[in-house]
GROMACS .gro file of C-alpha atoms in nm:
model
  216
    1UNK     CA    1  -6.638  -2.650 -18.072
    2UNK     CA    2  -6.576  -2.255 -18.182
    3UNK     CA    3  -6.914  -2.051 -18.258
    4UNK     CA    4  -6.859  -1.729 -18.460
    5UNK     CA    5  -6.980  -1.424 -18.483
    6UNK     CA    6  -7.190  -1.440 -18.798
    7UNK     CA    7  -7.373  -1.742 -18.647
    8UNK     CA    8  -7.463  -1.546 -18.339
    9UNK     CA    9  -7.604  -1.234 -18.545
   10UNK     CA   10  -7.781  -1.514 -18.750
   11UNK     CA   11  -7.998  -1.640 -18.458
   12UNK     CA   12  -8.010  -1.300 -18.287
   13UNK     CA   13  -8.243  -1.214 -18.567
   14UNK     CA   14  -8.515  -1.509 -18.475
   15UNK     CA   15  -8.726  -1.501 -18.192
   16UNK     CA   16  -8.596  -1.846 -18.028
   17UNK     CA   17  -8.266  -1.718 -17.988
   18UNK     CA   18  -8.298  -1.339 -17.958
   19UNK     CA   19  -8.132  -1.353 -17.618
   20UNK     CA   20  -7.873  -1.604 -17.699
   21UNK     CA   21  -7.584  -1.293 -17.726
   22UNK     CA   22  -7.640  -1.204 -17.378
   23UNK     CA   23  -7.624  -1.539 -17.232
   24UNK     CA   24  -7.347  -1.549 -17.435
   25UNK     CA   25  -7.226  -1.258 -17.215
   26UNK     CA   26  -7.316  -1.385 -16.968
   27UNK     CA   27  -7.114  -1.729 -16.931
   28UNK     CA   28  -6.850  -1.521 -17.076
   29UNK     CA   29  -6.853  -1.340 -16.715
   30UNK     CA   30  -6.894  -1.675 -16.511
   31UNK     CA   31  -6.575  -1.801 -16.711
   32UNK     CA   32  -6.720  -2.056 -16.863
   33UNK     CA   33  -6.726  -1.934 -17.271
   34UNK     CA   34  -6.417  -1.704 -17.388
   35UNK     CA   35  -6.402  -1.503 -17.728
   36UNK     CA   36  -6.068  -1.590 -17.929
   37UNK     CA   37  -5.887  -1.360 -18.135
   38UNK     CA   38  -6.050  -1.483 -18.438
   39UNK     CA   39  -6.395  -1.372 -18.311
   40UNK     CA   40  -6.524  -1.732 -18.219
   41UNK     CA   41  -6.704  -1.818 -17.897
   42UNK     CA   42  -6.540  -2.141 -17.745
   43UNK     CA   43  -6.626  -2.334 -17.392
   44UNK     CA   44  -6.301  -2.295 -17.150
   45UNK     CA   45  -6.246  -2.667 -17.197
   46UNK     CA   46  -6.420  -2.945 -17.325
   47UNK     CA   47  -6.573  -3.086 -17.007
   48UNK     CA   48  -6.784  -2.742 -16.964
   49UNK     CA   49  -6.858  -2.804 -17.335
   50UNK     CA   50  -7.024  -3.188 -17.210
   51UNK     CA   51  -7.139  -3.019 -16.914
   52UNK     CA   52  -7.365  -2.768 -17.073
   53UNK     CA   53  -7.430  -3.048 -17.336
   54UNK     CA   54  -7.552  -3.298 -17.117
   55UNK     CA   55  -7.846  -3.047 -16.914
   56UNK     CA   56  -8.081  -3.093 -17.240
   57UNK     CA   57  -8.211  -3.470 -17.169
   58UNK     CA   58  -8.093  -3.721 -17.410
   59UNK     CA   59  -8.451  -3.789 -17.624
   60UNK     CA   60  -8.457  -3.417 -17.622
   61UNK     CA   61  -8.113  -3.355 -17.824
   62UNK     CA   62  -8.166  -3.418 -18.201
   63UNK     CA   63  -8.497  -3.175 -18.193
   64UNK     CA   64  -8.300  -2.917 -18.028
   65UNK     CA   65  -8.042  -2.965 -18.286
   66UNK     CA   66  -8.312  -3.016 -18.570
   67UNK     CA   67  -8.443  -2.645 -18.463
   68UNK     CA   68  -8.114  -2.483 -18.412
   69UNK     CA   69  -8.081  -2.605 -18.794
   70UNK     CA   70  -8.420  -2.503 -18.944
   71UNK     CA   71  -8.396  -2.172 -18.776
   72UNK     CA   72  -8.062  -2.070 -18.930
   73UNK     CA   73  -8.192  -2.231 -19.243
   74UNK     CA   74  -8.495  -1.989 -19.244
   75UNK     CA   75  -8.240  -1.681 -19.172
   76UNK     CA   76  -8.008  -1.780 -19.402
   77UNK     CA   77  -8.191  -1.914 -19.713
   78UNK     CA   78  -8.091  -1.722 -20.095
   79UNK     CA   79  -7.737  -1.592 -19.868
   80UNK     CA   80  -7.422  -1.668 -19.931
   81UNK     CA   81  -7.328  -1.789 -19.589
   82UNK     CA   82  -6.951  -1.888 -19.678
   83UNK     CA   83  -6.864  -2.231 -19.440
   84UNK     CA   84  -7.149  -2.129 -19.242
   85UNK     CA   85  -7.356  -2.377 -19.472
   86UNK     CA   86  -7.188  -2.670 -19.321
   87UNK     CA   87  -7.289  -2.586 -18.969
   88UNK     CA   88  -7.657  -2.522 -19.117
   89UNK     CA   89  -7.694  -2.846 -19.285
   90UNK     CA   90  -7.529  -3.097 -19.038
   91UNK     CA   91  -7.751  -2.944 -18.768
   92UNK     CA   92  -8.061  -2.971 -18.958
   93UNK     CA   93  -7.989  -3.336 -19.030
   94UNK     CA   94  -8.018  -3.452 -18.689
   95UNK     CA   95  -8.409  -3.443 -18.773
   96UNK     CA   96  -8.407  -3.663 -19.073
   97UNK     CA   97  -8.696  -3.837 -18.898
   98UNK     CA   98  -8.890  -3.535 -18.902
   99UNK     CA   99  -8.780  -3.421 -19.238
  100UNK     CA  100  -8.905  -3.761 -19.325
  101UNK     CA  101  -9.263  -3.728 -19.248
  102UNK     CA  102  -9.306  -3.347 -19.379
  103UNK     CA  103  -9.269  -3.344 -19.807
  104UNK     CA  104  -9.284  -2.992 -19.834
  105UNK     CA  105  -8.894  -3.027 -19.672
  106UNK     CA  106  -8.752  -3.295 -19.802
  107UNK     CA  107  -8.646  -3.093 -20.154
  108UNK     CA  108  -8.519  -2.813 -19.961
  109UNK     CA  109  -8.329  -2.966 -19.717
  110UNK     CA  110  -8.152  -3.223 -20.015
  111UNK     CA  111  -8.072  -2.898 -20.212
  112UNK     CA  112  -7.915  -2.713 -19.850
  113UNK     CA  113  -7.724  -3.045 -19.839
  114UNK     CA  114  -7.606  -3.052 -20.177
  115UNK     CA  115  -7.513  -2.662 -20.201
  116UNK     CA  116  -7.253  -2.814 -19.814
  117UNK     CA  117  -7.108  -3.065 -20.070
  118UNK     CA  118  -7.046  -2.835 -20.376
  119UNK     CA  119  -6.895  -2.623 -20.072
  120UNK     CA  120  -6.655  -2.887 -19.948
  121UNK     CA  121  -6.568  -2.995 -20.272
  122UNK     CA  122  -6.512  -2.600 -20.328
  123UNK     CA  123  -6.210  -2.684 -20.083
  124UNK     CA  124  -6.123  -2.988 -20.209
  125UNK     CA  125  -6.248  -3.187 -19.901
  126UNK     CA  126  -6.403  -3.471 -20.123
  127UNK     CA  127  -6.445  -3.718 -19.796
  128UNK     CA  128  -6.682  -3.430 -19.657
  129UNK     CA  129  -6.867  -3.387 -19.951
  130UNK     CA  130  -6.981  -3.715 -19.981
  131UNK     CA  131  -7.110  -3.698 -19.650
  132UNK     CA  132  -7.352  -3.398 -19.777
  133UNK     CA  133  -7.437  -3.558 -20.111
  134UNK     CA  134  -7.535  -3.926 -19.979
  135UNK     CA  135  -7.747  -3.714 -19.694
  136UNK     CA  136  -7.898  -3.502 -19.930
  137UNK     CA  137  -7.995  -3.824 -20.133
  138UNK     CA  138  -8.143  -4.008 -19.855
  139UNK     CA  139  -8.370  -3.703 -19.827
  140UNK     CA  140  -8.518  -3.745 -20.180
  141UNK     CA  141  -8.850  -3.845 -20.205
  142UNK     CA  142  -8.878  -4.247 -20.304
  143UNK     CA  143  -9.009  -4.114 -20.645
  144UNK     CA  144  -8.757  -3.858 -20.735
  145UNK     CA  145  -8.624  -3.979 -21.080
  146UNK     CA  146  -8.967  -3.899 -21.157
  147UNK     CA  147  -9.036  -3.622 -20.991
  148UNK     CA  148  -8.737  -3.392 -20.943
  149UNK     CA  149  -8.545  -3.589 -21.253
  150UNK     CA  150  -8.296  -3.319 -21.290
  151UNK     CA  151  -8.212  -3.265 -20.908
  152UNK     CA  152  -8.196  -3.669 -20.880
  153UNK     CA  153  -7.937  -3.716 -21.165
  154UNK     CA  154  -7.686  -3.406 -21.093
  155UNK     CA  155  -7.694  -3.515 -20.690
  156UNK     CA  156  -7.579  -3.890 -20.760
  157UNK     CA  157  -7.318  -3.765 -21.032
  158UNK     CA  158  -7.216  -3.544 -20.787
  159UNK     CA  159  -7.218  -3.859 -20.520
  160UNK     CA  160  -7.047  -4.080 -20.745
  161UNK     CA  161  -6.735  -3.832 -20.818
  162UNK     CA  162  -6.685  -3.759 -20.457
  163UNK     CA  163  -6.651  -4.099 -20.337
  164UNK     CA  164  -6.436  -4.164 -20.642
  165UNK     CA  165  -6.222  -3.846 -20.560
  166UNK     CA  166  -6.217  -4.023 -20.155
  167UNK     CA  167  -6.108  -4.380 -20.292
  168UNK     CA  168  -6.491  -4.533 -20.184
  169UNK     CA  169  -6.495  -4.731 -20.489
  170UNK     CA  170  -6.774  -4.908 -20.420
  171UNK     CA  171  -6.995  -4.658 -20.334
  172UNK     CA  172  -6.908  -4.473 -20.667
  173UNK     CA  173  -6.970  -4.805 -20.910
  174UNK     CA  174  -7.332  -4.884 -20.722
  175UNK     CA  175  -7.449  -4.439 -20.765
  176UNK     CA  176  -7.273  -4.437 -21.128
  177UNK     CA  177  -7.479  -4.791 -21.200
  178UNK     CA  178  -7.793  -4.669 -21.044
  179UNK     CA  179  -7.757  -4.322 -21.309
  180UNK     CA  180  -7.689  -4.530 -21.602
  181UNK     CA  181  -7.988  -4.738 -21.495
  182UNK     CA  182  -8.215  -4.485 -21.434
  183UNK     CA  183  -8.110  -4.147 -21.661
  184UNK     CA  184  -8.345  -4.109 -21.961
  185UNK     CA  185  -8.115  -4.077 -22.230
  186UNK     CA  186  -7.778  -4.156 -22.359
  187UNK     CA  187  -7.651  -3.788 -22.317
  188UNK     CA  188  -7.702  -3.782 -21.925
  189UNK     CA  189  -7.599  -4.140 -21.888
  190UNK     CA  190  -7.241  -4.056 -22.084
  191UNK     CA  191  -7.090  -3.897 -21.786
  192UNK     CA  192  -7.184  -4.196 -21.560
  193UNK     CA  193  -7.031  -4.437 -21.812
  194UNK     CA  194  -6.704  -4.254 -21.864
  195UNK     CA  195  -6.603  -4.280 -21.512
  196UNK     CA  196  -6.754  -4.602 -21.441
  197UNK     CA  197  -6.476  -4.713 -21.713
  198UNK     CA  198  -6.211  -4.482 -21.534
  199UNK     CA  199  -6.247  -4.670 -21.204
  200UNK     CA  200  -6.312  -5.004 -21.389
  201UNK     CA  201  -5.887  -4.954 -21.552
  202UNK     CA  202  -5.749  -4.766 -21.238
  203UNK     CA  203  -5.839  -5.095 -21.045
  204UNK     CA  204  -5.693  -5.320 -21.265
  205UNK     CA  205  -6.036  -5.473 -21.447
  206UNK     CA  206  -6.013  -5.372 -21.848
  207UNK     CA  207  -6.246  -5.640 -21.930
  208UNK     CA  208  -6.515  -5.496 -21.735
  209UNK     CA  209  -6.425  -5.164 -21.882
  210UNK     CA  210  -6.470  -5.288 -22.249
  211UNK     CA  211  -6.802  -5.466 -22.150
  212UNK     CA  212  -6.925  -5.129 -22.023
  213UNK     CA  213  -6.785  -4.943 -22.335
  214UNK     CA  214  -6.918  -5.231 -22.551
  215UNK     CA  215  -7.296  -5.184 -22.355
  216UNK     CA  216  -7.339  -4.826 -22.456
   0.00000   0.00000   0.00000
């Protein structure tokens, strides 16, 4: 996988990975790492990729991933980091058990995730943003339609229309039900309901479309 250059001057900032441009350097001199003409670091070929990969132990990968995450996450939060968000939140999701245990990151991290999705549907990469929403769901606290009520409802609209938008039907009538279920009025539920009834016709069931209209 290709590194750029913004990433690098990101971490070169903390002091984890202060040194990490002259290793970069570095391997670039043993021939292991080259810099393309678009300005991205890439292994020579994918087996030095696994190579290097494969020195940090197994039980040790998803915290080095989890850190790599939260300390571009601390660099980068309030900037507009352009696609480097996706690279930001992915990492930082290998530690969803950690994320878990600690409250004070579970909003955070479900808002980075949700800002990735707005970003891939930005580019019209619905599949992808689905991904982000339903990850930055699973990070709200078991309470959230309570607690962050706004958050709650604009993630799982934002859900909902994404797996729509990547044919996972399914997926799309179980978030839209769990909105109408759960918003507190009729206004926020509205949006739910209309394309609950748009997926109801465009798969052939009108009769569950005029029960829903009929339920409102």
């Amino acid at each position: 996988s290709n590194t750029n250059e913004s990433v690098i001057g990101y971490l070169s900032e903390s002091p984890e990975y202060a040194g990490v441009r002259n290793g970069l350097e570095g391997a670039i001199s043993e021939g292991f790492v080259e810099l393309n003409a678009e300005g991205s670091f890439k292994f020579v070929h994918d087996k030095v990729r696994e190579a290097a990969y494969n020195l940090t132990p197994d039980r040790d990968k998803k915290q080095l991933h989890y850190n790599l995450g939260k300390t571009l996450y601390s660099i980068c939060e309030g900037k507009d980091v352009g696609n480097t968000i996706f690279l930001i939140a992915s990492q930082i999701n290998h530690g969803k058990e950690f994320i878990e245990t600690d409250d004070t990151l579970r909003i955070p991290v479900a808002k980075l995730n949700m800002k990735a999705g707005e970003k891939a549907l930005d580019g019209c990469d619905h599949k992808m943003a689905y991904f982000y929403f339903l990850a930055a769901v699973s990070f709200l606290p078991d309470d959230s339609w309570e607690s962050s009520y706004d958050l709650s409802l604009r993630l799982n609209v934002l859900m909902a229309r994404a797996a729509n938008s990547s044919c996972q039907y399914d997926e799309a009538e179980l978030t839209l039900q769990r909105i109408c279920k759960r918003a507190r009025c009729l206004q926020d539920k509205l949006p739910a309901y209309f394309l609950l009834v748009t997926i109801f016709l465009s798969q052939g069931h009108p009769n569950q479309g005029y029960a829903t209209c009929s339920s409102i």
